Short mmCIF file of C-alpha atoms in Angstrom, two decimals:
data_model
loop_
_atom_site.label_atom_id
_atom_site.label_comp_id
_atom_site.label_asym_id
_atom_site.label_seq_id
_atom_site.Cartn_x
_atom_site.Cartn_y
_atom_site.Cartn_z
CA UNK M 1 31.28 66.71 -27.61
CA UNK M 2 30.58 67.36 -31.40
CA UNK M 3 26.78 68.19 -30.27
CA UNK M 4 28.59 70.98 -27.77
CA UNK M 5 30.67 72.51 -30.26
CA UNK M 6 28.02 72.54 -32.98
CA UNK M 7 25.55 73.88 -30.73
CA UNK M 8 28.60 76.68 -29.54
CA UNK M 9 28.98 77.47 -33.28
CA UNK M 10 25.87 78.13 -34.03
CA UNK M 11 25.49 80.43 -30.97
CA UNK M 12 28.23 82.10 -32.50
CA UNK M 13 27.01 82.39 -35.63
CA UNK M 14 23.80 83.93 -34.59
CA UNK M 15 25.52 86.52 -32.13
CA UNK M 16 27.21 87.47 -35.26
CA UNK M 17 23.93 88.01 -37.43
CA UNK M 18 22.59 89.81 -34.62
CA UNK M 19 25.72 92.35 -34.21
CA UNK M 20 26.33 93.19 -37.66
CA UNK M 21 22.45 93.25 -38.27
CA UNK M 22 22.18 96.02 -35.41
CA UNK M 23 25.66 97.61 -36.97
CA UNK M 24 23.78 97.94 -40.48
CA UNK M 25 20.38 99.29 -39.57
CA UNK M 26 22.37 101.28 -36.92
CA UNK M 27 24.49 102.84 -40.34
CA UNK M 28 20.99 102.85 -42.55
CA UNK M 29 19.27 105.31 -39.74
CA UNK M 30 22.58 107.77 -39.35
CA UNK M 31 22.21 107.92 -43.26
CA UNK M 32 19.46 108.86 -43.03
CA UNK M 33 19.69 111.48 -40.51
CA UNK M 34 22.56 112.74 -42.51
CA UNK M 35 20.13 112.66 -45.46
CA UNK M 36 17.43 114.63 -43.92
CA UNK M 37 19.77 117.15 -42.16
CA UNK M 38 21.09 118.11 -45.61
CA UNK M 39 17.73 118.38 -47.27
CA UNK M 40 16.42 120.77 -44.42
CA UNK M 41 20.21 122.58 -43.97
CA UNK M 42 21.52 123.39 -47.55
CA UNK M 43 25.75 123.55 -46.83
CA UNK M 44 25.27 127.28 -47.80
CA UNK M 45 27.52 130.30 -46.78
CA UNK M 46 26.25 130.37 -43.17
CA UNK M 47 26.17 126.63 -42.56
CA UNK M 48 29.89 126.34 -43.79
CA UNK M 49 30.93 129.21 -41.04
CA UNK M 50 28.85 127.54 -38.06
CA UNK M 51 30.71 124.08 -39.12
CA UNK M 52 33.64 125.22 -38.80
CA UNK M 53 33.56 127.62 -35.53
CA UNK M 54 31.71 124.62 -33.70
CA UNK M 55 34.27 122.22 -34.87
CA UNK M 56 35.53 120.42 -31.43
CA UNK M 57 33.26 121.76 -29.55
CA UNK M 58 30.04 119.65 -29.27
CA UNK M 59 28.19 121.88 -31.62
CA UNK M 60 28.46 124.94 -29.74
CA UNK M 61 29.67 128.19 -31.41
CA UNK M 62 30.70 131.56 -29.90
CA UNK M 63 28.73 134.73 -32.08
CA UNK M 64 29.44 138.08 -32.22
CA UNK M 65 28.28 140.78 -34.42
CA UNK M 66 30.07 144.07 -35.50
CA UNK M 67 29.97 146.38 -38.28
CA UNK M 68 32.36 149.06 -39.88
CA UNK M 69 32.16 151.10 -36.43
CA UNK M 70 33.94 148.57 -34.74
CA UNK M 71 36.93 147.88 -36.84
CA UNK M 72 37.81 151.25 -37.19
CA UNK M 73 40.67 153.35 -35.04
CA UNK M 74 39.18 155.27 -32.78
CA UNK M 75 42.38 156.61 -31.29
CA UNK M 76 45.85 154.98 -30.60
CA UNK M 77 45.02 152.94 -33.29
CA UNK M 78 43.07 151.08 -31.51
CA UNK M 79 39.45 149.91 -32.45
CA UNK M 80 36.79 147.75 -30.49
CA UNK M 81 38.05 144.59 -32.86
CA UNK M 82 41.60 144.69 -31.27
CA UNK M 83 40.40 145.27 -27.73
CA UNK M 84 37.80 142.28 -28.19
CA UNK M 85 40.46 140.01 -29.51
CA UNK M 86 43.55 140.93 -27.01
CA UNK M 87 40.93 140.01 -24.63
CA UNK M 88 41.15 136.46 -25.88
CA UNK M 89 45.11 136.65 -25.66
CA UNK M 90 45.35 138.11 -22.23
CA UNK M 91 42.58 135.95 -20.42
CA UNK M 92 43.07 132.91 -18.63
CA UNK M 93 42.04 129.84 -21.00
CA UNK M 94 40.22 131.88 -23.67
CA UNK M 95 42.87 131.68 -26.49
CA UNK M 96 41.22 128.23 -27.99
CA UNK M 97 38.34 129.82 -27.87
CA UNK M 98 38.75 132.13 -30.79
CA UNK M 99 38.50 129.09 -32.83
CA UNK M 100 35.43 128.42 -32.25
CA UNK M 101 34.51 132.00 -32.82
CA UNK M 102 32.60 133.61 -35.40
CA UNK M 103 31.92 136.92 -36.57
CA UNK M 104 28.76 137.99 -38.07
CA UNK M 105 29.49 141.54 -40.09
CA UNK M 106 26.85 144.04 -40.78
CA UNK M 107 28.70 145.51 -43.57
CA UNK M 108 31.41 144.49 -46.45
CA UNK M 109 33.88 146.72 -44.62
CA UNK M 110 33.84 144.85 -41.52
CA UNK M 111 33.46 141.71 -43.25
CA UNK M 112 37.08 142.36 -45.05
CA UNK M 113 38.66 143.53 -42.12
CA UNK M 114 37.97 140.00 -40.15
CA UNK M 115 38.40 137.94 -43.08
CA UNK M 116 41.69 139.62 -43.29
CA UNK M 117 42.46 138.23 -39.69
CA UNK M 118 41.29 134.89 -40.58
CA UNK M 119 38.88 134.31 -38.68
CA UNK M 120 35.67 132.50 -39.22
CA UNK M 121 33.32 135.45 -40.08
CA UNK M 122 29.34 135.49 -41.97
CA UNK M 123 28.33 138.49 -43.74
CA UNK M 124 24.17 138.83 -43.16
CA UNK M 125 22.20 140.54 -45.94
CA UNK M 126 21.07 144.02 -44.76
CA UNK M 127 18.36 144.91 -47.74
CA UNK M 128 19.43 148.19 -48.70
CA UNK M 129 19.84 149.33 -44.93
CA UNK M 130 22.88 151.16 -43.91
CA UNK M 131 24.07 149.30 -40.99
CA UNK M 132 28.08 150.53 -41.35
CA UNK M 133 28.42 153.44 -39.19
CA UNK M 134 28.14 153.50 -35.32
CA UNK M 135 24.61 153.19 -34.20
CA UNK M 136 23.85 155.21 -31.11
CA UNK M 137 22.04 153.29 -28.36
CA UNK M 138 18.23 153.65 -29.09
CA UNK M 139 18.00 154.95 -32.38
CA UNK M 140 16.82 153.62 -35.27
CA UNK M 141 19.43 151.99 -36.97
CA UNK M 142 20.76 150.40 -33.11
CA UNK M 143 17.13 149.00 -32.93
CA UNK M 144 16.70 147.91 -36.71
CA UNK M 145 20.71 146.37 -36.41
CA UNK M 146 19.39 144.40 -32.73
CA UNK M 147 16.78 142.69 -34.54
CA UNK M 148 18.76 141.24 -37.18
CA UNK M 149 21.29 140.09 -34.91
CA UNK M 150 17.83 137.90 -33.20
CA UNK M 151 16.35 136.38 -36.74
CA UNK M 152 20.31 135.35 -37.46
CA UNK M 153 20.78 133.59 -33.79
CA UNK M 154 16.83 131.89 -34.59
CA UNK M 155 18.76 130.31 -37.75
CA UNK M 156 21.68 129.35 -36.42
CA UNK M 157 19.74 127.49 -33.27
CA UNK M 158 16.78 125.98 -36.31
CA UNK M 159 20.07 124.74 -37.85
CA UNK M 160 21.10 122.71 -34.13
CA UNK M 161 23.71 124.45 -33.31
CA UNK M 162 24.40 125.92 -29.07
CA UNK M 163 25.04 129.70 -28.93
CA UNK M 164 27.01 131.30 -26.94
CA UNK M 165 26.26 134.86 -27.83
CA UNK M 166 28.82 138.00 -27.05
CA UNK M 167 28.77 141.37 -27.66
CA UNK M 168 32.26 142.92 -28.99
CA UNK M 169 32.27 145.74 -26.38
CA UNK M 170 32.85 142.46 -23.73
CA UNK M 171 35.97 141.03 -22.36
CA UNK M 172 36.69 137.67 -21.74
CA UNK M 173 39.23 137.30 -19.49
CA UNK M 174 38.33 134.08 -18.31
CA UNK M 175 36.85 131.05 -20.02
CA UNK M 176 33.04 130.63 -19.51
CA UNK M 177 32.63 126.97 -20.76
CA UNK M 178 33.16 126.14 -16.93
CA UNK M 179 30.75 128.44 -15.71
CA UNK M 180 28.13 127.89 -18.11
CA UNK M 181 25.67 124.29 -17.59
CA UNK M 182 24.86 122.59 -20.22
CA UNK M 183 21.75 120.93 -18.66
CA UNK M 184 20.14 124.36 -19.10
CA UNK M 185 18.17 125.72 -21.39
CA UNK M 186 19.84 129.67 -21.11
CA UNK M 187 21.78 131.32 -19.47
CA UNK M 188 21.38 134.89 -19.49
CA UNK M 189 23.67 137.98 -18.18
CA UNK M 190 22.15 140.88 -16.24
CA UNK M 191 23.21 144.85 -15.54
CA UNK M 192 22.57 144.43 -12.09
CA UNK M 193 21.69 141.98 -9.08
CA UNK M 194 20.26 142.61 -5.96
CA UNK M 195 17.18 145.38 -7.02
CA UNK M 196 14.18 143.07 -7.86
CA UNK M 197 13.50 141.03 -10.83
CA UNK M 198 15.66 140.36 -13.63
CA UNK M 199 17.46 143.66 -15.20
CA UNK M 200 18.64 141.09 -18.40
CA UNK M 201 21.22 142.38 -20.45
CA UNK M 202 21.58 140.34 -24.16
CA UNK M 203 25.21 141.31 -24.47
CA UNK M 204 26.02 137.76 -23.29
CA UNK M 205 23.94 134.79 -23.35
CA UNK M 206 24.50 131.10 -23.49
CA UNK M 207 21.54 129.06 -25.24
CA UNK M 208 20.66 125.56 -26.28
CA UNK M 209 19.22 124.45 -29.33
CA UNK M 210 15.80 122.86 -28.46
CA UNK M 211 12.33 122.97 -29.57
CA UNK M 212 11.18 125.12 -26.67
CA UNK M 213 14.59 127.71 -27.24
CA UNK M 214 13.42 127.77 -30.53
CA UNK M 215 9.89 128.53 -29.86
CA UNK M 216 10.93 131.39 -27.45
CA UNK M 217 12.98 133.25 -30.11
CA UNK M 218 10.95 132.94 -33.12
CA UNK M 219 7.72 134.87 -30.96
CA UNK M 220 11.13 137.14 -29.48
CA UNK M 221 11.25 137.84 -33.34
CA UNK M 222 8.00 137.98 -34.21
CA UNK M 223 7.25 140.51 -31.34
CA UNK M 224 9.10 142.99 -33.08
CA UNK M 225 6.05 144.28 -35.37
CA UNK M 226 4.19 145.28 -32.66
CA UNK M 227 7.46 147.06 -30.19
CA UNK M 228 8.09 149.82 -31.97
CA UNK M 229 10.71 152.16 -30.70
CA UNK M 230 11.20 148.92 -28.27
CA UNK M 231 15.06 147.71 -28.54
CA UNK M 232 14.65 143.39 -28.50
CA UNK M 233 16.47 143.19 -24.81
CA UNK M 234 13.20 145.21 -23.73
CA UNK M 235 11.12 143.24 -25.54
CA UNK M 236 12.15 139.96 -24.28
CA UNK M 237 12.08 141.25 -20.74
CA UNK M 238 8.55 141.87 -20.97
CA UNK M 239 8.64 137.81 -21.92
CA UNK M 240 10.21 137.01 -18.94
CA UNK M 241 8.07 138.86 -16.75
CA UNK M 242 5.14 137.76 -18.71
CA UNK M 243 5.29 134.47 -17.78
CA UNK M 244 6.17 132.92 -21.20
CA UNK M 245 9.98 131.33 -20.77
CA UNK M 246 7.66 129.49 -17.80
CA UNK M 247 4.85 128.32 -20.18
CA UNK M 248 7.39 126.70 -22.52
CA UNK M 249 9.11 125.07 -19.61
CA UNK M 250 12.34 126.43 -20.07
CA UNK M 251 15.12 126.08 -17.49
CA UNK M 252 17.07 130.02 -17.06
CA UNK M 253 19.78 131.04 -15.10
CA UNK M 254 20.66 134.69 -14.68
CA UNK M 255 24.22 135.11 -14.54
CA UNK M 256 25.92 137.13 -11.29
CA UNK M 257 27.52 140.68 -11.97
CA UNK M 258 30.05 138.91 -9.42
CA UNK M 259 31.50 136.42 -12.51
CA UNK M 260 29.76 138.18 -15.39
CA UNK M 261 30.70 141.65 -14.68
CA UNK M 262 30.13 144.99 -16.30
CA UNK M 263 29.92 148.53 -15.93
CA UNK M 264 26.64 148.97 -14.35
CA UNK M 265 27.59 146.70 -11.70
CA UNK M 266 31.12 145.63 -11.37
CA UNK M 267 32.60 142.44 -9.74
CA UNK M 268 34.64 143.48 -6.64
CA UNK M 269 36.37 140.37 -7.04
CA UNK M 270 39.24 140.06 -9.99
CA UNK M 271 39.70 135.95 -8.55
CA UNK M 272 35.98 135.26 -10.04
CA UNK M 273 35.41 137.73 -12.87
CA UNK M 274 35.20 136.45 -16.18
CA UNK M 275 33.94 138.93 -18.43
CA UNK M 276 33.57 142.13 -18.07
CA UNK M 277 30.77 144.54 -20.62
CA UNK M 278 31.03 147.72 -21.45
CA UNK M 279 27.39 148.29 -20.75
CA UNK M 280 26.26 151.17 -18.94
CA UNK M 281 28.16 153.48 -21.52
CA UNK M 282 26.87 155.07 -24.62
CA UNK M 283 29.56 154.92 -27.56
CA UNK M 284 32.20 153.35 -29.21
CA UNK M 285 35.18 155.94 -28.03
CA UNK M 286 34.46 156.08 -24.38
CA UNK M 287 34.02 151.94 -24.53
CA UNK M 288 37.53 151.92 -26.16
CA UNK M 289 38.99 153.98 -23.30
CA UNK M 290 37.46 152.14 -20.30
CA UNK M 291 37.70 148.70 -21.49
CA UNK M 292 41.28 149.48 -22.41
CA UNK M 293 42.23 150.56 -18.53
CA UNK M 294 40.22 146.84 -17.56
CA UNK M 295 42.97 144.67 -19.56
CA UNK M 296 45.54 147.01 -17.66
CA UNK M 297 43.99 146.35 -14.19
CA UNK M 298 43.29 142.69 -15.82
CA UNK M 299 47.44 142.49 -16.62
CA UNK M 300 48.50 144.17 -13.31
CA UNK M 301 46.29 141.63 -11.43
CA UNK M 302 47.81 138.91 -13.17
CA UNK M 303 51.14 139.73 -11.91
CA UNK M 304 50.30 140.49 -8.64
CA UNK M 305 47.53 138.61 -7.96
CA UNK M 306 46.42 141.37 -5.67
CA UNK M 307 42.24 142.07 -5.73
CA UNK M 308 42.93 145.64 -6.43
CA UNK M 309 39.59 147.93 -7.56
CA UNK M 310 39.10 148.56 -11.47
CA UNK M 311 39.96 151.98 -12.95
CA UNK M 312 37.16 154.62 -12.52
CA UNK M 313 34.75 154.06 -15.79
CA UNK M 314 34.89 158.07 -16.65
CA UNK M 315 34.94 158.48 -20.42
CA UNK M 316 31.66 156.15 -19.97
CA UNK M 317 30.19 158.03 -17.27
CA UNK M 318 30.59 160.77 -19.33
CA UNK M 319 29.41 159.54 -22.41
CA UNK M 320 25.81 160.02 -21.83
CA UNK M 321 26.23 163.83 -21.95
CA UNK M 322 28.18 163.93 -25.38
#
């Protein structure tokens, strides 16, 4: 008997040794990840924004980008910041969401305005380039703003965090987290489905951090020294029919007009949609309008739960001839 129980505490003993042994190198290595991570990741301006947006949410943070343009009236007193946010209120789980939400602004202006609301907002450096009032799709200053909106995402995903990228002019009236898989590299939203290919639309995209993610946007970046007049959606189409999201192995899925809905191809059915984009439509004041008669249809639909068709997109359609 006293050879059992000597032999029994001695197991014991060493099972100990063993655990906390494994607990302390276990401690010694997260140290030094932490180490590293804040050697390579200064806690700087943008860092302290993505920590908080992503808190609670397994590193993933949602990233839009406006500038003075959008927080201004544009009639009713309305302005493509209070649209983009009642979205949020009026859609079905997409409240909590807005805490997880940050808002890069192009401009002080913009910058005040969402401070103001308390919301977890970055203000990029624009160098001396005017990037305050409404850029008109395809010019200059639209181009010149889209490409600063890629080299900030390529930081934020170098830094490890999961993007879930939205433009402003896009309503969420459902939450995506369910309809977006993690085991994917990207997700991507197009204008249309059904005509061939991939018509890709960057107004919504959900993307991992990884090595090969990173790759892909850092030549997406790079590729804009020798594209332009090129706007960076058409320039990382002509990656994807290239061939090179397949030569870095990357796993894509291109999300259906049917959940991921906009202008250029609406969702017929109001029991799937999720968001719906103002694309398809050329300024601020006609996006206002139309997106404003969506959260009416999106209310009345609510109510009734009848799949009734959306209001007629008119001060878009007319748009392109202002």
């Amino acid at each position: 008997m006293p050879l059992c129980n000597n032999f029994s505490g001695s197991l014991a003993v060493a099972v100990a040794l063993l655990f906390f042994g494994v607990l302390y190198i276990f401690n010694l290595q997260n140290h030094a990840d932490n180490t590293l991570r804040s050697t390579e990741y200064p806690v700087d301006e943008l860092e302290a924004a993505l920590v908080r947006a992503a808190a609670g949410n397994n590193k993933t943070v949602i990233i839009t980008m406006v500038n003075k343009a959008y927080v201004e009236d544009v009639g009713r007193g309305r302005s493509m910041l209070d649209l983009f946010l009642d979205s949020f209120w009026e859609g079905e789980g997409t409240l909590p969401l807005l805490d997880n939400l940050m808002v890069v602004a192009a401009d002080q202006t913009a910058y005040d305005r969402y401070r103001f609301r308390r919301l977890h907002c970055y203000k990029i450096e624009t160098d001396g380039v005017d990037l305050e009032e409404e850029k008109l799709f395809m010019s200059k200053e639209f181009i010149e703003m889209m490409w600063r909106r890629t080299r900030l995402l390529l930081d934020v995903l170098r830094r490890g965090y999961h993007v879930i990228f939205t433009d402003t002019d896009i309503m969420w009236l459902r939450s995506p987290l369910s309809r977006l898989n993690e085991s994917l590299d990207m997700q991507i939203s197009v204008d249309r489905n059904g005509v061939g290919g991939h018509l890709i639309n960057t107004g919504f995209y959900h993307v991992r951090s990884k090595n090969k993610t990173i790759s892909l946007f850092e030549k997406w970046y790079d590729m804009r020294l020798n594209s332009t007049g090129m706007k960076e959606q058409d320039v990382l189409q002509n990656l994807l029919d290239s061939g090179y999201f397949d030569q870095l192995g990357l796993t894509v899925e291109f999300l259906n007009t049917n959940e991921f809905s906009g202008f250029c191809q609406e969702s017929s059915d109001m029991s799937a949609v999720t968001t719906v984009h103002a694309n398809c439509c050329r300024h601020i004041p006609a996006k206002v309008f139309d997106l404003t008669r969506v959260l009416r249809d999106w209310k009345l639909y609510k109510t009734s739960h009848v799949n009734n068709k959306w209001s007629p997109h008119v001060k878009c359609w007319r748009s392109w001839n202002d």
